[in-house]
């Protein structure tokens, strides 16, 4: 007899850290319930409950391969028809909250991250309300129908879903129907609003108004670009995501140049010969204090520590490309964002961890402002390992870029492509595939 499937814990990001557990009912057929597991003392209780004992849902299941359109039919309808499905049922007289439905979808995507979409049926009083809310927030779309005039196999025609929903993985990871306001839940963070009387996520998106940055003659930068929203408060957590394969939270903490511990850690890492070989930023505490202060006062750069369960292991610089020196090397869009990274603590290695932090930094770039169309990079052209990690996240090599201190490649991934891939989960590879792009292995020209 086959053993029952196991499910990971489902945990919310900062500031909540609330944990939920998927359990199987004794009913026939078995159904699943998402129940509260624990509320850590270092987290905040969510403003509304995201679990409900009256809701059950079925494990994702696919139709038999003999009962679906052939792969040669790649229409929207056929792809949806072949996708797995679940049914969410409730016994209460009124429908559950959209936030509770969102958390079940959250649980399904943490448990089965490779599904690009799945079919959803709703069963219970007021299901029309949930149906409309899922459509309105963009988390789901109406199940696609066959194209007009297309001949459908009679065996499929009897099971056409005219009232069904298709839940989109790309929409979920972009924050659709996020339960606590318009900002995606992974970017609520902790302490980001600083002295603001209301949290920043309660305000609308930063309006689009333009300014100019002029840094001549000290730097070769003269650019017209959108005014950027002030950076998250120093010392705050601006991004957080639970990583099931590690059973840990990854988070991004805003560097505070005035914080002695932050400064000393940055100084220690930059003076490590392994790091210095790539960054060339060795120096004294005073020199590094000046460095971090300069970047803190520069609106286009955000300095961050990467953490696993609160333990700092890496340093990142995220920059708006248009007003960066790199913006002069390609035709940047106004909200393109780039990244620099270093792993200071070499004990935090391994393909699972690399995929977790690599994907999370890109995820944050896209979520922080939904107008960000591309994430870019400028890795060293001879850095085969880094280029492979870039490729594994969907970034492709556009061209060589000859900077003053190195030959780089221009790597880029569009918002559409990255959320098509949603590479937030580990694919099981111990190391990424070597890049097949000639630019990656012929870069010493």
Coordinates of C-alpha atoms in Angstrom, one line a residue:
X1 CA 0.0 0.0 0.0
X2 CA 1.4 3.4 -1.0
X3 CA 2.3 5.7 1.9
X4 CA 0.3 8.9 2.1
X5 CA 2.0 12.0 0.7
X6 CA 3.9 14.3 3.0
X7 CA 3.5 18.1 2.9
X8 CA 5.9 20.8 4.1
X9 CA 5.1 23.2 6.8
X10 CA 3.5 26.4 5.3
X11 CA 5.0 29.5 6.9
X12 CA 4.3 33.2 6.4
X13 CA 7.1 35.7 5.8
X14 CA 8.1 38.5 8.2
X15 CA 6.7 40.0 10.3
X16 CA 4.3 37.1 11.0
X17 CA 6.4 33.9 10.7
X18 CA 3.1 32.0 11.4
X19 CA 3.3 28.3 10.7
X20 CA 0.5 26.1 9.2
X21 CA 0.2 22.4 8.7
X22 CA -1.5 20.4 6.0
X23 CA -3.3 17.3 7.4
X24 CA -5.4 14.6 5.8
X25 CA -9.0 13.9 6.8
X26 CA -10.4 10.5 7.4
X27 CA -13.1 11.0 4.8
X28 CA -13.5 9.1 1.6
X29 CA -12.0 10.3 -0.6
X30 CA -9.4 11.9 1.7
X31 CA -9.3 15.7 1.8
X32 CA -6.9 18.1 3.2
X33 CA -7.2 20.8 5.9
X34 CA -4.8 23.7 6.5
X35 CA -4.6 24.3 10.2
X36 CA -2.6 26.6 12.5
X37 CA 0.6 24.9 13.6
X38 CA 2.3 27.7 15.7
X39 CA 2.7 31.4 16.2
X40 CA 6.4 32.1 17.1
X41 CA 7.0 34.7 19.8
X42 CA 9.3 36.6 17.5
X43 CA 6.5 37.0 14.9
X44 CA 3.3 39.0 14.8
X45 CA -0.2 37.4 14.8
X46 CA -1.7 38.1 11.3
X47 CA -4.4 40.8 11.3
X48 CA -7.0 38.2 10.4
X49 CA -6.9 34.4 10.5
X50 CA -5.6 32.7 7.4
X51 CA -6.9 29.2 8.5
X52 CA -10.5 28.0 8.8
X53 CA -11.5 24.6 10.1
X54 CA -14.6 24.6 7.9
X55 CA -12.5 24.5 4.7
X56 CA -11.2 21.4 3.1
X57 CA -9.4 20.9 -0.3
X58 CA -8.4 18.0 -2.5
X59 CA -4.8 17.1 -3.4
X60 CA -3.8 18.3 -6.8
X61 CA -4.6 15.6 -9.3
X62 CA -4.3 15.4 -13.1
X63 CA -6.6 13.7 -15.6
X64 CA -5.2 10.4 -17.0
X65 CA -2.9 10.9 -20.0
X66 CA -5.4 9.0 -22.2
X67 CA -8.2 11.4 -21.3
X68 CA -6.6 14.7 -22.3
X69 CA -5.8 16.4 -25.6
X70 CA -2.5 15.4 -27.2
X71 CA 0.6 17.6 -26.6
X72 CA 0.3 18.7 -30.3
X73 CA -2.8 20.7 -29.2
X74 CA -1.1 23.6 -27.5
X75 CA -4.1 25.9 -27.3
X76 CA -4.9 27.8 -24.1
X77 CA -7.9 25.5 -23.5
X78 CA -5.8 22.3 -24.0
X79 CA -3.0 23.3 -21.7
X80 CA -5.6 24.2 -19.0
X81 CA -7.5 21.0 -19.6
X82 CA -4.2 19.0 -19.0
X83 CA -3.3 20.9 -15.8
X84 CA -4.0 19.4 -12.4
X85 CA -7.0 20.3 -10.4
X86 CA -8.3 20.8 -6.9
X87 CA -11.6 21.6 -5.2
X88 CA -12.0 23.8 -2.2
X89 CA -15.1 23.1 -0.1
X90 CA -16.5 24.8 3.0
X91 CA -19.4 23.9 5.2
X92 CA -20.1 27.3 6.8
X93 CA -23.2 29.3 5.8
X94 CA -21.0 32.2 4.5
X95 CA -17.9 32.0 2.3
X96 CA -14.5 32.1 3.8
X97 CA -12.3 35.2 3.4
X98 CA -10.3 35.6 0.2
X99 CA -7.2 35.6 2.5
X100 CA -8.0 32.1 3.7
X101 CA -8.4 30.9 0.1
X102 CA -5.1 32.7 -0.8
X103 CA -3.3 30.7 2.0
X104 CA -4.6 27.4 0.6
X105 CA -3.2 28.4 -2.8
X106 CA 0.0 29.4 -1.0
X107 CA 0.1 25.9 0.5
X108 CA -0.5 24.3 -2.8
X109 CA 2.3 26.2 -4.5
X110 CA 4.8 25.6 -1.7
X111 CA 3.9 21.9 -1.9
X112 CA 3.8 21.6 -5.7
X113 CA 5.9 24.5 -7.1
X114 CA 6.4 23.2 -10.6
X115 CA 2.8 23.6 -11.7
X116 CA 2.4 26.6 -13.9
X117 CA -1.3 26.7 -13.2
X118 CA -4.0 24.5 -11.8
X119 CA -7.8 24.2 -12.2
X120 CA -9.9 25.2 -9.2
X121 CA -13.5 24.4 -8.4
X122 CA -15.3 26.0 -5.5
X123 CA -18.0 24.3 -3.4
X124 CA -20.0 26.1 -0.7
X125 CA -22.4 28.9 0.0
X126 CA -21.4 32.2 -1.6
X127 CA -18.9 30.6 -3.9
X128 CA -19.8 33.2 -6.6
X129 CA -18.2 35.8 -4.3
X130 CA -14.9 34.0 -4.0
X131 CA -15.0 33.3 -7.8
X132 CA -15.4 37.0 -8.5
X133 CA -12.7 38.0 -6.0
X134 CA -10.2 35.7 -7.6
X135 CA -10.9 37.1 -11.0
X136 CA -10.8 40.7 -9.8
X137 CA -7.5 40.4 -8.1
X138 CA -5.9 38.5 -11.0
X139 CA -5.0 35.4 -9.0
X140 CA -7.2 33.4 -11.3
X141 CA -8.7 33.6 -14.7
X142 CA -11.8 31.9 -16.2
X143 CA -11.0 28.5 -17.6
X144 CA -10.1 29.1 -21.3
X145 CA -12.5 27.7 -23.8
X146 CA -11.8 26.1 -27.2
X147 CA -11.3 28.5 -30.0
X148 CA -14.3 29.3 -32.1
X149 CA -14.7 26.8 -34.9
X150 CA -12.2 24.3 -33.4
X151 CA -13.4 20.7 -33.5
X152 CA -13.2 19.1 -30.1
X153 CA -13.0 15.4 -29.5
X154 CA -16.5 14.3 -28.3
X155 CA -14.9 12.7 -25.2
X156 CA -13.7 16.1 -24.1
X157 CA -16.8 18.1 -25.0
X158 CA -18.8 16.5 -22.2
X159 CA -16.4 17.8 -19.6
X160 CA -15.8 21.4 -20.8
X161 CA -15.4 23.6 -17.8
X162 CA -17.5 26.7 -18.4
X163 CA -17.5 28.0 -14.8
X164 CA -14.1 26.8 -13.7
X165 CA -11.1 28.8 -12.7
X166 CA -7.4 28.6 -13.6
X167 CA -5.1 29.7 -10.8
X168 CA -1.9 31.2 -12.2
X169 CA 1.5 30.6 -10.5
X170 CA 2.9 33.7 -12.2
X171 CA 0.2 35.9 -10.7
X172 CA 0.5 34.3 -7.2
X173 CA 4.3 35.0 -7.0
X174 CA 3.7 38.6 -8.2
X175 CA 1.4 39.1 -5.2
X176 CA -2.0 38.7 -6.6
X177 CA -4.7 38.7 -3.8
X178 CA -2.0 39.2 -1.2
X179 CA -3.9 39.2 2.0
X180 CA -2.7 42.3 3.8
X181 CA -2.9 45.2 1.4
X182 CA -1.7 46.1 -2.0
X183 CA 2.0 45.3 -1.4
X184 CA 2.9 41.6 -1.9
X185 CA 3.2 39.8 1.4
X186 CA 6.9 38.9 0.9
X187 CA 7.8 42.6 0.9
X188 CA 5.8 43.7 4.0
X189 CA 8.9 43.0 6.0
X190 CA 9.5 44.3 9.5
X191 CA 10.3 47.9 10.4
X192 CA 10.5 49.1 6.8
X193 CA 8.3 52.2 7.5
X194 CA 10.6 53.6 10.2
X195 CA 9.0 56.8 11.6
X196 CA 6.0 56.8 9.3
X197 CA 2.7 56.9 11.3
X198 CA 1.1 54.5 8.9
X199 CA 3.0 51.5 7.3
X200 CA 4.2 52.2 3.8
X201 CA 2.2 49.3 2.4
X202 CA -1.0 51.2 3.1
X203 CA 0.0 53.9 0.6
X204 CA -0.4 53.8 -3.2
X205 CA 2.5 53.0 -5.5
X206 CA 5.1 55.8 -5.9
X207 CA 3.8 58.2 -8.6
X208 CA 5.8 58.4 -11.7
X209 CA 7.6 61.7 -11.9
X210 CA 11.0 62.4 -13.4
X211 CA 14.2 64.0 -12.2
X212 CA 17.9 64.1 -13.4
X213 CA 21.0 62.7 -11.8
X214 CA 24.3 64.5 -12.6
X215 CA 27.6 63.2 -11.2
X216 CA 30.1 64.6 -13.6
X217 CA 33.1 64.9 -13.2
X218 CA 33.4 62.4 -10.3
X219 CA 31.4 59.8 -12.1
X220 CA 30.3 59.4 -15.7
X221 CA 26.6 59.6 -15.0
X222 CA 24.1 62.0 -16.4
X223 CA 20.6 60.5 -16.6
X224 CA 16.9 61.3 -16.6
X225 CA 14.9 58.8 -14.5
X226 CA 11.9 58.4 -12.2
X227 CA 12.1 59.8 -8.7
X228 CA 12.7 56.8 -6.5
X229 CA 10.7 56.1 -3.3
X230 CA 12.9 56.6 -0.2
X231 CA 14.6 53.4 0.8
X232 CA 13.3 51.1 3.6
X233 CA 14.4 52.1 7.1
X234 CA 18.0 51.1 8.0
X235 CA 18.1 47.9 10.0
X236 CA 14.6 46.8 8.8
X237 CA 13.7 43.6 7.0
X238 CA 12.4 44.5 3.5
X239 CA 11.8 41.0 2.1
X240 CA 11.2 37.6 3.5
X241 CA 10.2 34.2 2.1
X242 CA 10.0 30.7 3.7
X243 CA 12.1 28.1 1.7
X244 CA 10.5 24.7 2.3
X245 CA 13.5 22.7 1.0
X246 CA 15.7 24.4 3.6
X247 CA 13.0 24.7 6.3
X248 CA 14.3 28.2 6.8
X249 CA 13.3 31.8 6.1
X250 CA 15.5 33.8 3.8
X251 CA 15.3 37.5 4.4
X252 CA 16.9 40.8 3.2
X253 CA 17.9 43.2 6.0
X254 CA 18.7 46.9 5.1
X255 CA 22.3 47.7 6.0
X256 CA 22.7 50.5 8.6
X257 CA 26.1 52.2 8.2
X258 CA 25.7 53.7 11.7
X259 CA 25.3 50.2 13.3
X260 CA 28.6 48.9 14.7
X261 CA 27.8 45.3 14.1
X262 CA 26.8 45.9 10.5
X263 CA 30.0 47.9 9.8
X264 CA 32.3 45.4 11.4
X265 CA 30.7 42.5 9.5
X266 CA 31.0 44.4 6.2
X267 CA 34.6 45.2 7.0
X268 CA 35.4 41.6 7.9
X269 CA 34.0 40.2 4.6
X270 CA 35.6 42.8 2.3
X271 CA 39.0 42.1 3.8
X272 CA 38.6 38.3 3.2
X273 CA 41.0 37.5 0.3
X274 CA 38.3 35.3 -1.3
X275 CA 35.9 38.3 -1.4
X276 CA 38.5 40.9 -2.2
X277 CA 39.5 39.0 -5.3
X278 CA 36.1 39.9 -6.8
X279 CA 35.2 43.1 -5.1
X280 CA 38.5 45.0 -4.6
X281 CA 37.1 46.9 -1.7
X282 CA 39.6 46.1 1.1
X283 CA 39.9 48.9 3.7
X284 CA 39.7 50.1 7.2
X285 CA 36.6 50.5 9.3
X286 CA 36.6 54.2 8.7
X287 CA 37.0 53.7 4.9
X288 CA 34.1 51.2 4.9
X289 CA 32.0 53.5 7.0
X290 CA 32.5 56.2 4.4
X291 CA 31.7 53.7 1.6
X292 CA 28.4 52.5 3.2
X293 CA 27.4 56.1 4.1
X294 CA 27.9 57.2 0.6
X295 CA 25.7 54.4 -0.7
X296 CA 23.0 55.0 2.0
X297 CA 22.8 58.6 0.8
X298 CA 22.6 57.6 -2.9
X299 CA 18.9 57.1 -3.9
X300 CA 19.8 54.6 -6.6
X301 CA 21.5 51.9 -4.5
X302 CA 20.1 49.7 -1.7
X303 CA 22.6 47.9 0.5
X304 CA 21.3 44.7 2.1
X305 CA 22.4 41.7 4.2
X306 CA 21.1 38.3 3.2
X307 CA 20.0 36.1 6.1
X308 CA 18.9 32.6 6.7
X309 CA 16.7 32.4 9.9
X310 CA 18.2 35.7 10.9
X311 CA 21.9 34.7 10.4
X312 CA 23.7 37.1 8.1
X313 CA 25.7 35.4 5.4
X314 CA 25.8 37.7 2.3
X315 CA 25.8 41.3 1.2
X316 CA 23.9 42.7 -1.8
X317 CA 23.7 46.0 -3.6
X318 CA 20.6 46.5 -5.6
X319 CA 20.7 49.4 -8.0
X320 CA 18.4 51.2 -10.4
X321 CA 20.1 50.7 -13.7
X322 CA 19.2 53.9 -15.5
X323 CA 21.1 56.2 -13.1
X324 CA 23.9 53.7 -12.5
X325 CA 27.1 53.9 -14.5
X326 CA 25.9 50.6 -16.1
X327 CA 22.9 52.3 -17.6
X328 CA 25.1 53.9 -20.2
X329 CA 26.0 50.4 -21.6
X330 CA 22.6 49.3 -22.8
X331 CA 19.1 50.7 -23.6
X332 CA 17.7 50.6 -20.1
X333 CA 14.0 50.9 -19.2
X334 CA 13.2 53.4 -16.4
X335 CA 12.6 50.7 -13.7
X336 CA 15.3 48.2 -14.6
X337 CA 17.2 46.9 -11.6
X338 CA 20.6 45.2 -11.2
X339 CA 22.4 43.4 -8.5
X340 CA 25.9 42.9 -7.0
X341 CA 26.4 40.1 -4.5
X342 CA 29.0 38.5 -2.2
X343 CA 28.7 35.5 0.1
X344 CA 30.7 36.5 3.2
X345 CA 30.1 33.4 5.2
X346 CA 31.4 30.4 3.1
X347 CA 29.6 27.9 5.4
X348 CA 26.3 29.0 3.7
X349 CA 27.0 27.2 0.4
X350 CA 25.3 24.5 -1.6
X351 CA 22.9 24.6 -4.5
X352 CA 19.7 24.8 -2.4
X353 CA 21.0 27.9 -0.6
X354 CA 22.3 29.5 -3.8
X355 CA 19.0 29.1 -5.5
X356 CA 17.1 30.4 -2.5
X357 CA 19.1 33.7 -2.2
X358 CA 19.6 34.2 -6.0
X359 CA 15.9 33.8 -6.8
X360 CA 14.8 35.9 -3.7
X361 CA 17.0 38.9 -4.7
X362 CA 15.4 38.9 -8.2
X363 CA 12.0 38.3 -6.7
X364 CA 12.4 41.4 -4.5
X365 CA 13.5 43.5 -7.5
X366 CA 10.4 42.7 -9.4
X367 CA 8.0 43.0 -6.4
X368 CA 9.4 46.2 -5.0
X369 CA 8.0 48.1 -7.9
X370 CA 5.7 46.4 -10.4
X371 CA 6.9 48.7 -13.1
X372 CA 10.3 46.9 -13.1
X373 CA 10.3 45.3 -16.6
X374 CA 13.8 43.7 -16.4
X375 CA 16.4 42.6 -13.9
X376 CA 19.9 42.9 -15.3
X377 CA 23.4 41.9 -14.3
X378 CA 27.0 42.6 -15.3
X379 CA 28.9 39.5 -14.2
X380 CA 32.5 38.9 -15.2
X381 CA 32.6 37.3 -18.6
X382 CA 34.9 34.6 -17.5
X383 CA 32.9 33.7 -14.4
X384 CA 31.4 30.5 -15.7
X385 CA 29.8 29.5 -12.4
X386 CA 28.0 32.8 -11.9
X387 CA 26.9 32.8 -15.5
X388 CA 25.4 29.4 -15.0
X389 CA 23.5 30.7 -12.0
X390 CA 22.3 33.6 -14.0
X391 CA 21.1 31.3 -16.7
X392 CA 19.3 29.1 -14.1
X393 CA 17.3 32.1 -13.1
X394 CA 16.3 32.9 -16.6
X395 CA 18.8 35.6 -17.4
X396 CA 20.4 35.4 -20.8
X397 CA 23.6 37.0 -22.2
X398 CA 22.9 39.9 -24.4
X399 CA 26.4 41.0 -25.3
X400 CA 29.9 41.8 -23.9
X401 CA 30.2 44.9 -21.9
X402 CA 33.7 46.3 -21.5
X403 CA 33.8 48.2 -18.2
X404 CA 36.9 50.0 -17.0
X405 CA 38.0 47.3 -14.6
X406 CA 36.6 44.1 -16.3
X407 CA 35.0 42.5 -19.3
X408 CA 31.4 41.7 -18.3
X409 CA 28.4 40.2 -20.0
X410 CA 25.1 42.0 -20.1
X411 CA 22.6 39.5 -18.6
X412 CA 18.9 40.2 -18.5
X413 CA 15.6 38.6 -17.7
X414 CA 12.2 40.2 -18.3
X415 CA 9.4 40.2 -15.8
X416 CA 7.3 38.0 -18.0
X417 CA 9.9 35.3 -18.4
X418 CA 11.0 35.2 -14.8
X419 CA 7.4 34.8 -13.6
X420 CA 6.8 32.2 -16.3
X421 CA 9.7 30.2 -14.7
X422 CA 9.1 31.2 -11.1
X423 CA 12.5 29.6 -10.2
X424 CA 12.0 30.2 -6.4
X425 CA 12.2 26.4 -5.9
X426 CA 15.3 24.2 -6.0
X427 CA 15.2 22.0 -9.2
X428 CA 17.3 19.2 -7.6
X429 CA 20.5 19.9 -9.4
X430 CA 23.7 19.9 -7.3
X431 CA 25.1 22.5 -9.7
X432 CA 23.5 24.4 -12.5
X433 CA 24.0 23.3 -16.1
X434 CA 27.0 24.9 -17.9
X435 CA 25.9 27.7 -20.1
X436 CA 25.7 26.8 -23.8
X437 CA 26.0 30.4 -24.9
X438 CA 29.3 30.9 -26.8
X439 CA 29.8 34.2 -24.9
X440 CA 30.1 32.3 -21.7
X441 CA 32.9 30.0 -22.7
X442 CA 34.7 32.1 -25.3
X443 CA 34.9 35.3 -23.2
X444 CA 38.6 35.8 -23.2
X445 CA 38.6 37.2 -26.8

